[in-house]
Each structure stands twice: as structure tokens, then as C-alpha cells.
Amino acid sequence: MVSRIGSGWGAAGVTAPRAGQKASAARFVPKGRIDTGAKEASDVVALPGGRFLVAGDTSGALRIVEKDGRVTKLPLEGLPKHKPSQFEGVAYDPVARTLLLSREESRELVRYSWDANGTKAPSLEKIYDVKHLGGPKNKGLEGLAFLPGDASPTGSPQLLGTKEGKPRELVMFDAKGGKHPLEVKLDDRLKNVCSDFSAVAVDPKSGHVFISSDESSVVAELALTKKGDHLEATYVGSFPLKDEQGDPLPRIEGLTFDQKGDLFVLTENDGKLLKLARQ
């Protein structure tokens, strides 16, 4: 079940391009890889200070990847001992210091209080049931991304989530994960480019939303706008992801932007981050 925009979601924020003005697509070039050491890597989010937080669906601990390549584990409390992981999406709000994770098969959205610059372990705050999103258990919330208020068409900070398929969806939660999500109306061109949705990220330079497709080995760029009482995602452009041999990059599971606006792509099988430097 999804909702329409109501008065509780705030006023319009980011201004859409003027009539006749087309949003230009961002351009990137490959610039090396970072080994995270994660097994069955499932999502990634950039942290302050040039670090990354990587989730996997077989471990109950996350992995912090430092700028110098060092990796430290970040244990999480409050999860079932027999199924401590199932993580598919991860997002971090640096202002509210909130860590959010999706557990796909359990159909849960988990919120922790956590200061990425501090030394304390994450503290469990809330576990939300998101079974109302519907679909098969293995086609649930696949990716998460924090959307700052100045980039949100609602004018308020919120949480974006992608459903992998059946159906493919982009939804918008309250920034802390609560309330029924708003469904974003998707441009048909996005569905033609992306056979599935495997990850989502927000560009700090433009406020545009980037969605990856594992099956299509593609990343698509979208502009979010508010149209009446609905949210819409307009297709801006897309580009293929390829390995060193020129073949489609396999098992794309995570996307994130660092503060400079460079894009990082996480692959599942080898747990590596492909850096795409902004041109």
C-alpha cells in the first residue's frame, strides 16, 4: 500500500527545470576499484571523511571501509540470532545521525541511531514491517538512499527505496522510515532501460536520483518533481556499466555518491567498489 502526498509531507522544495529546459545528464569515467572484502555484498553508502559502509546479506555486521583500505566490522544489535542479516539496502542520514537498513526476506526496515564520526555502536530504535509493499519475498526493498530536504520535491528530508521487481517501484518514506511510503510515478523510458532495480543513490550535485539494474548492467538518472498530489521521476539519461574486458558488469548491487559527487558502484560477487569519477 502506498500513499499520495498530503499536508504532512511539507511543501515543494527543489525547483524543476523551466519549461523547455532539459536537465543535462551527469558524465563519469572509470577510475579504479576498492576492495571491501564483503561476501555477498548487497549495498553501500558513503560516510563522512571519505569512508564507506558496506552491507551484505550473509553477515549480521556491516563493514566500514576506510580511505587507506582498512576494514573494520560494525556489529548490529537487536536482530534475530538465527537470521541476523538479510540486508539488501543501507542508507545514512548525517544530520539526524540515523542508519537505516532493509531486510528483504523478512520485509523489515530497521532504524538505528548512530554517529558515523563517533565511537559508539549503533543503537536500535525501531523495526518497521513493510509487508504492505507486496510482491514476492525476494523482490522486496532492494536499495535505500537518504534524500535531503533541499533535494526533495516535498521540501522535507526523506528515505528512498527501490523494489527490485513484480512490480519495479521507487517509493519515498518518511526520513526515519515511518508512515506508508509514497509511490513515485516512473517515466516509461526508465522501465525500458532497467529490467530490474538493484540500487538507488542521490547525486549531491544535482539532487537527481540514480537507479541501477543488475539484469541490464545499466545506471539511469532521474529528476524528481511534484505534480499536483503526485511525485514523478523523469528520465534524464543512462549509461552501461562494463568490466575491464568490455563485457556487461555483473551483479550490480549498490550505488552511492561521495561528497565530491563521484559515483561508486558495488558488485556482489567480488565485493568491490568501482569508482566513476565525475567529468
mmCIF file with all atom_site columns, C-alpha atoms in Angstrom, residues 88-170:
data_model
loop_
_atom_site.group_PDB
_atom_site.id
_atom_site.type_symbol
_atom_site.label_atom_id
_atom_site.label_alt_id
_atom_site.label_comp_id
_atom_site.label_asym_id
_atom_site.label_entity_id
_atom_site.label_seq_id
_atom_site.pdbx_PDB_ins_code
_atom_site.Cartn_x
_atom_site.Cartn_y
_atom_site.Cartn_z
_atom_site.occupancy
_atom_site.B_iso_or_equiv
_atom_site.pdbx_formal_charge
_atom_site.auth_seq_id
_atom_site.auth_comp_id
_atom_site.auth_asym_id
_atom_site.auth_atom_id
_atom_site.pdbx_PDB_model_num
ATOM 1  C CA . GLU A 1 88  ? 19.716 -5.570  0.970   1.00 0.00 ? 88  GLU A CA 1
ATOM 2  C CA . GLY A 1 89  ? 19.693 -1.787  1.379   1.00 0.00 ? 89  GLY A CA 1
ATOM 3  C CA . VAL A 1 90  ? 21.563 0.696   3.576   1.00 0.00 ? 90  VAL A CA 1
ATOM 4  C CA . ALA A 1 91  ? 21.242 4.486   3.973   1.00 0.00 ? 91  ALA A CA 1
ATOM 5  C CA . TYR A 1 92  ? 22.689 7.061   6.364   1.00 0.00 ? 92  TYR A CA 1
ATOM 6  C CA . ASP A 1 93  ? 21.343 10.470  7.383   1.00 0.00 ? 93  ASP A CA 1
ATOM 7  C CA . PRO A 1 94  ? 24.386 12.514  8.539   1.00 0.00 ? 94  PRO A CA 1
ATOM 8  C CA . VAL A 1 95  ? 22.228 15.300  10.019  1.00 0.00 ? 95  VAL A CA 1
ATOM 9  C CA . ALA A 1 96  ? 19.894 13.173  12.158  1.00 0.00 ? 96  ALA A CA 1
ATOM 10 C CA . ARG A 1 97  ? 22.663 10.551  12.578  1.00 0.00 ? 97  ARG A CA 1
ATOM 11 C CA . THR A 1 98  ? 20.311 7.780   11.571  1.00 0.00 ? 98  THR A CA 1
ATOM 12 C CA . LEU A 1 99  ? 21.254 4.450   9.967   1.00 0.00 ? 99  LEU A CA 1
ATOM 13 C CA . LEU A 1 100 ? 18.555 2.576   8.049   1.00 0.00 ? 100 LEU A CA 1
ATOM 14 C CA . LEU A 1 101 ? 18.646 -0.942  6.618   1.00 0.00 ? 101 LEU A CA 1
ATOM 15 C CA . SER A 1 102 ? 16.197 -3.067  4.662   1.00 0.00 ? 102 SER A CA 1
ATOM 16 C CA . ARG A 1 103 ? 15.881 -6.799  5.342   1.00 0.00 ? 103 ARG A CA 1
ATOM 17 C CA . GLU A 1 104 ? 14.338 -8.083  2.130   1.00 0.00 ? 104 GLU A CA 1
ATOM 18 C CA . GLU A 1 105 ? 13.120 -11.573 3.032   1.00 0.00 ? 105 GLU A CA 1
ATOM 19 C CA . SER A 1 106 ? 11.877 -10.517 6.473   1.00 0.00 ? 106 SER A CA 1
ATOM 20 C CA . ARG A 1 107 ? 10.146 -7.500  4.892   1.00 0.00 ? 107 ARG A CA 1
ATOM 21 C CA . GLU A 1 108 ? 11.558 -5.153  7.506   1.00 0.00 ? 108 GLU A CA 1
ATOM 22 C CA . LEU A 1 109 ? 13.008 -1.669  7.606   1.00 0.00 ? 109 LEU A CA 1
ATOM 23 C CA . VAL A 1 110 ? 15.381 -1.268  10.573  1.00 0.00 ? 110 VAL A CA 1
ATOM 24 C CA . ARG A 1 111 ? 16.420 2.079   12.081  1.00 0.00 ? 111 ARG A CA 1
ATOM 25 C CA . TYR A 1 112 ? 19.459 2.683   14.281  1.00 0.00 ? 112 TYR A CA 1
ATOM 26 C CA . SER A 1 113 ? 20.757 5.795   15.992  1.00 0.00 ? 113 SER A CA 1
ATOM 27 C CA . TRP A 1 114 ? 24.427 6.089   15.011  1.00 0.00 ? 114 TRP A CA 1
ATOM 28 C CA . ASP A 1 115 ? 27.040 8.829   14.724  1.00 0.00 ? 115 ASP A CA 1
ATOM 29 C CA . ALA A 1 116 ? 29.395 7.779   11.938  1.00 0.00 ? 116 ALA A CA 1
ATOM 30 C CA . ASN A 1 117 ? 32.065 10.112  13.354  1.00 0.00 ? 117 ASN A CA 1
ATOM 31 C CA . GLY A 1 118 ? 31.839 8.715   16.876  1.00 0.00 ? 118 GLY A CA 1
ATOM 32 C CA . THR A 1 119 ? 32.948 5.547   18.616  1.00 0.00 ? 119 THR A CA 1
ATOM 33 C CA . LYS A 1 120 ? 29.650 4.208   19.961  1.00 0.00 ? 120 LYS A CA 1
ATOM 34 C CA . ALA A 1 121 ? 27.959 1.196   18.369  1.00 0.00 ? 121 ALA A CA 1
ATOM 35 C CA . PRO A 1 122 ? 24.621 1.708   16.582  1.00 0.00 ? 122 PRO A CA 1
ATOM 36 C CA . SER A 1 123 ? 21.610 1.691   18.926  1.00 0.00 ? 123 SER A CA 1
ATOM 37 C CA . LEU A 1 124 ? 18.427 0.016   17.671  1.00 0.00 ? 124 LEU A CA 1
ATOM 38 C CA . GLU A 1 125 ? 15.470 2.424   17.612  1.00 0.00 ? 125 GLU A CA 1
ATOM 39 C CA . LYS A 1 126 ? 12.711 0.837   15.525  1.00 0.00 ? 126 LYS A CA 1
ATOM 40 C CA . ILE A 1 127 ? 11.872 -2.088  13.250  1.00 0.00 ? 127 ILE A CA 1
ATOM 41 C CA . TYR A 1 128 ? 9.131  -1.383  10.698  1.00 0.00 ? 128 TYR A CA 1
ATOM 42 C CA . ASP A 1 129 ? 7.092  -4.059  8.954   1.00 0.00 ? 129 ASP A CA 1
ATOM 43 C CA . VAL A 1 130 ? 6.954  -3.274  5.213   1.00 0.00 ? 130 VAL A CA 1
ATOM 44 C CA . LYS A 1 131 ? 4.952  -6.281  4.056   1.00 0.00 ? 131 LYS A CA 1
ATOM 45 C CA . HIS A 1 132 ? 2.339  -3.841  2.731   1.00 0.00 ? 132 HIS A CA 1
ATOM 46 C CA . LEU A 1 133 ? 4.645  -3.174  -0.245  1.00 0.00 ? 133 LEU A CA 1
ATOM 47 C CA . GLY A 1 134 ? 3.573  -6.565  -1.600  1.00 0.00 ? 134 GLY A CA 1
ATOM 48 C CA . GLY A 1 135 ? 5.218  -8.880  -4.109  1.00 0.00 ? 135 GLY A CA 1
ATOM 49 C CA . PRO A 1 136 ? 7.417  -11.980 -3.654  1.00 0.00 ? 136 PRO A CA 1
ATOM 50 C CA . LYS A 1 137 ? 9.775  -12.109 -0.657  1.00 0.00 ? 137 LYS A CA 1
ATOM 51 C CA . ASN A 1 138 ? 12.832 -11.997 -2.901  1.00 0.00 ? 138 ASN A CA 1
ATOM 52 C CA . LYS A 1 139 ? 11.548 -8.928  -4.769  1.00 0.00 ? 139 LYS A CA 1
ATOM 53 C CA . GLY A 1 140 ? 11.238 -6.525  -1.832  1.00 0.00 ? 140 GLY A CA 1
ATOM 54 C CA . LEU A 1 141 ? 13.198 -3.398  -0.859  1.00 0.00 ? 141 LEU A CA 1
ATOM 55 C CA . GLU A 1 142 ? 16.458 -3.839  -2.722  1.00 0.00 ? 142 GLU A CA 1
ATOM 56 C CA . GLY A 1 143 ? 18.083 -0.439  -2.241  1.00 0.00 ? 143 GLY A CA 1
ATOM 57 C CA . LEU A 1 144 ? 17.858 2.599   0.081   1.00 0.00 ? 144 LEU A CA 1
ATOM 58 C CA . ALA A 1 145 ? 19.099 6.179   -0.143  1.00 0.00 ? 145 ALA A CA 1
ATOM 59 C CA . PHE A 1 146 ? 18.670 9.261   2.042   1.00 0.00 ? 146 PHE A CA 1
ATOM 60 C CA . LEU A 1 147 ? 17.107 12.238  0.230   1.00 0.00 ? 147 LEU A CA 1
ATOM 61 C CA . PRO A 1 148 ? 17.998 15.635  1.800   1.00 0.00 ? 148 PRO A CA 1
ATOM 62 C CA . GLY A 1 149 ? 15.230 18.200  2.151   1.00 0.00 ? 149 GLY A CA 1
ATOM 63 C CA . ASP A 1 150 ? 16.799 20.593  -0.365  1.00 0.00 ? 150 ASP A CA 1
ATOM 64 C CA . ALA A 1 151 ? 16.771 17.827  -2.998  1.00 0.00 ? 151 ALA A CA 1
ATOM 65 C CA . SER A 1 152 ? 13.284 16.537  -2.214  1.00 0.00 ? 152 SER A CA 1
ATOM 66 C CA . PRO A 1 153 ? 10.205 17.680  -4.167  1.00 0.00 ? 153 PRO A CA 1
ATOM 67 C CA . THR A 1 154 ? 8.311  17.571  -0.862  1.00 0.00 ? 154 THR A CA 1
ATOM 68 C CA . GLY A 1 155 ? 10.714 20.022  0.773   1.00 0.00 ? 155 GLY A CA 1
ATOM 69 C CA . SER A 1 156 ? 11.380 17.569  3.614   1.00 0.00 ? 156 SER A CA 1
ATOM 70 C CA . PRO A 1 157 ? 14.209 15.039  4.084   1.00 0.00 ? 157 PRO A CA 1
ATOM 71 C CA . GLN A 1 158 ? 13.014 11.544  3.237   1.00 0.00 ? 158 GLN A CA 1
ATOM 72 C CA . LEU A 1 159 ? 14.123 7.998   2.525   1.00 0.00 ? 159 LEU A CA 1
ATOM 73 C CA . LEU A 1 160 ? 14.037 6.486   -0.971  1.00 0.00 ? 160 LEU A CA 1
ATOM 74 C CA . GLY A 1 161 ? 13.569 2.775   -1.527  1.00 0.00 ? 161 GLY A CA 1
ATOM 75 C CA . THR A 1 162 ? 13.587 0.650   -4.671  1.00 0.00 ? 162 THR A CA 1
ATOM 76 C CA . LYS A 1 163 ? 11.635 -2.555  -5.157  1.00 0.00 ? 163 LYS A CA 1
ATOM 77 C CA . GLU A 1 164 ? 13.536 -4.955  -7.380  1.00 0.00 ? 164 GLU A CA 1
ATOM 78 C CA . GLY A 1 165 ? 10.517 -6.134  -9.334  1.00 0.00 ? 165 GLY A CA 1
ATOM 79 C CA . LYS A 1 166 ? 6.976  -7.531  -9.543  1.00 0.00 ? 166 LYS A CA 1
ATOM 80 C CA . PRO A 1 167 ? 6.469  -4.610  -9.840  1.00 0.00 ? 167 PRO A CA 1
ATOM 81 C CA . ARG A 1 168 ? 9.531  -2.382  -10.137 1.00 0.00 ? 168 ARG A CA 1
ATOM 82 C CA . GLU A 1 169 ? 8.920  0.614   -7.896  1.00 0.00 ? 169 GLU A CA 1
ATOM 83 C CA . LEU A 1 170 ? 10.547 3.706   -6.442  1.00 0.00 ? 170 LEU A CA 1
#
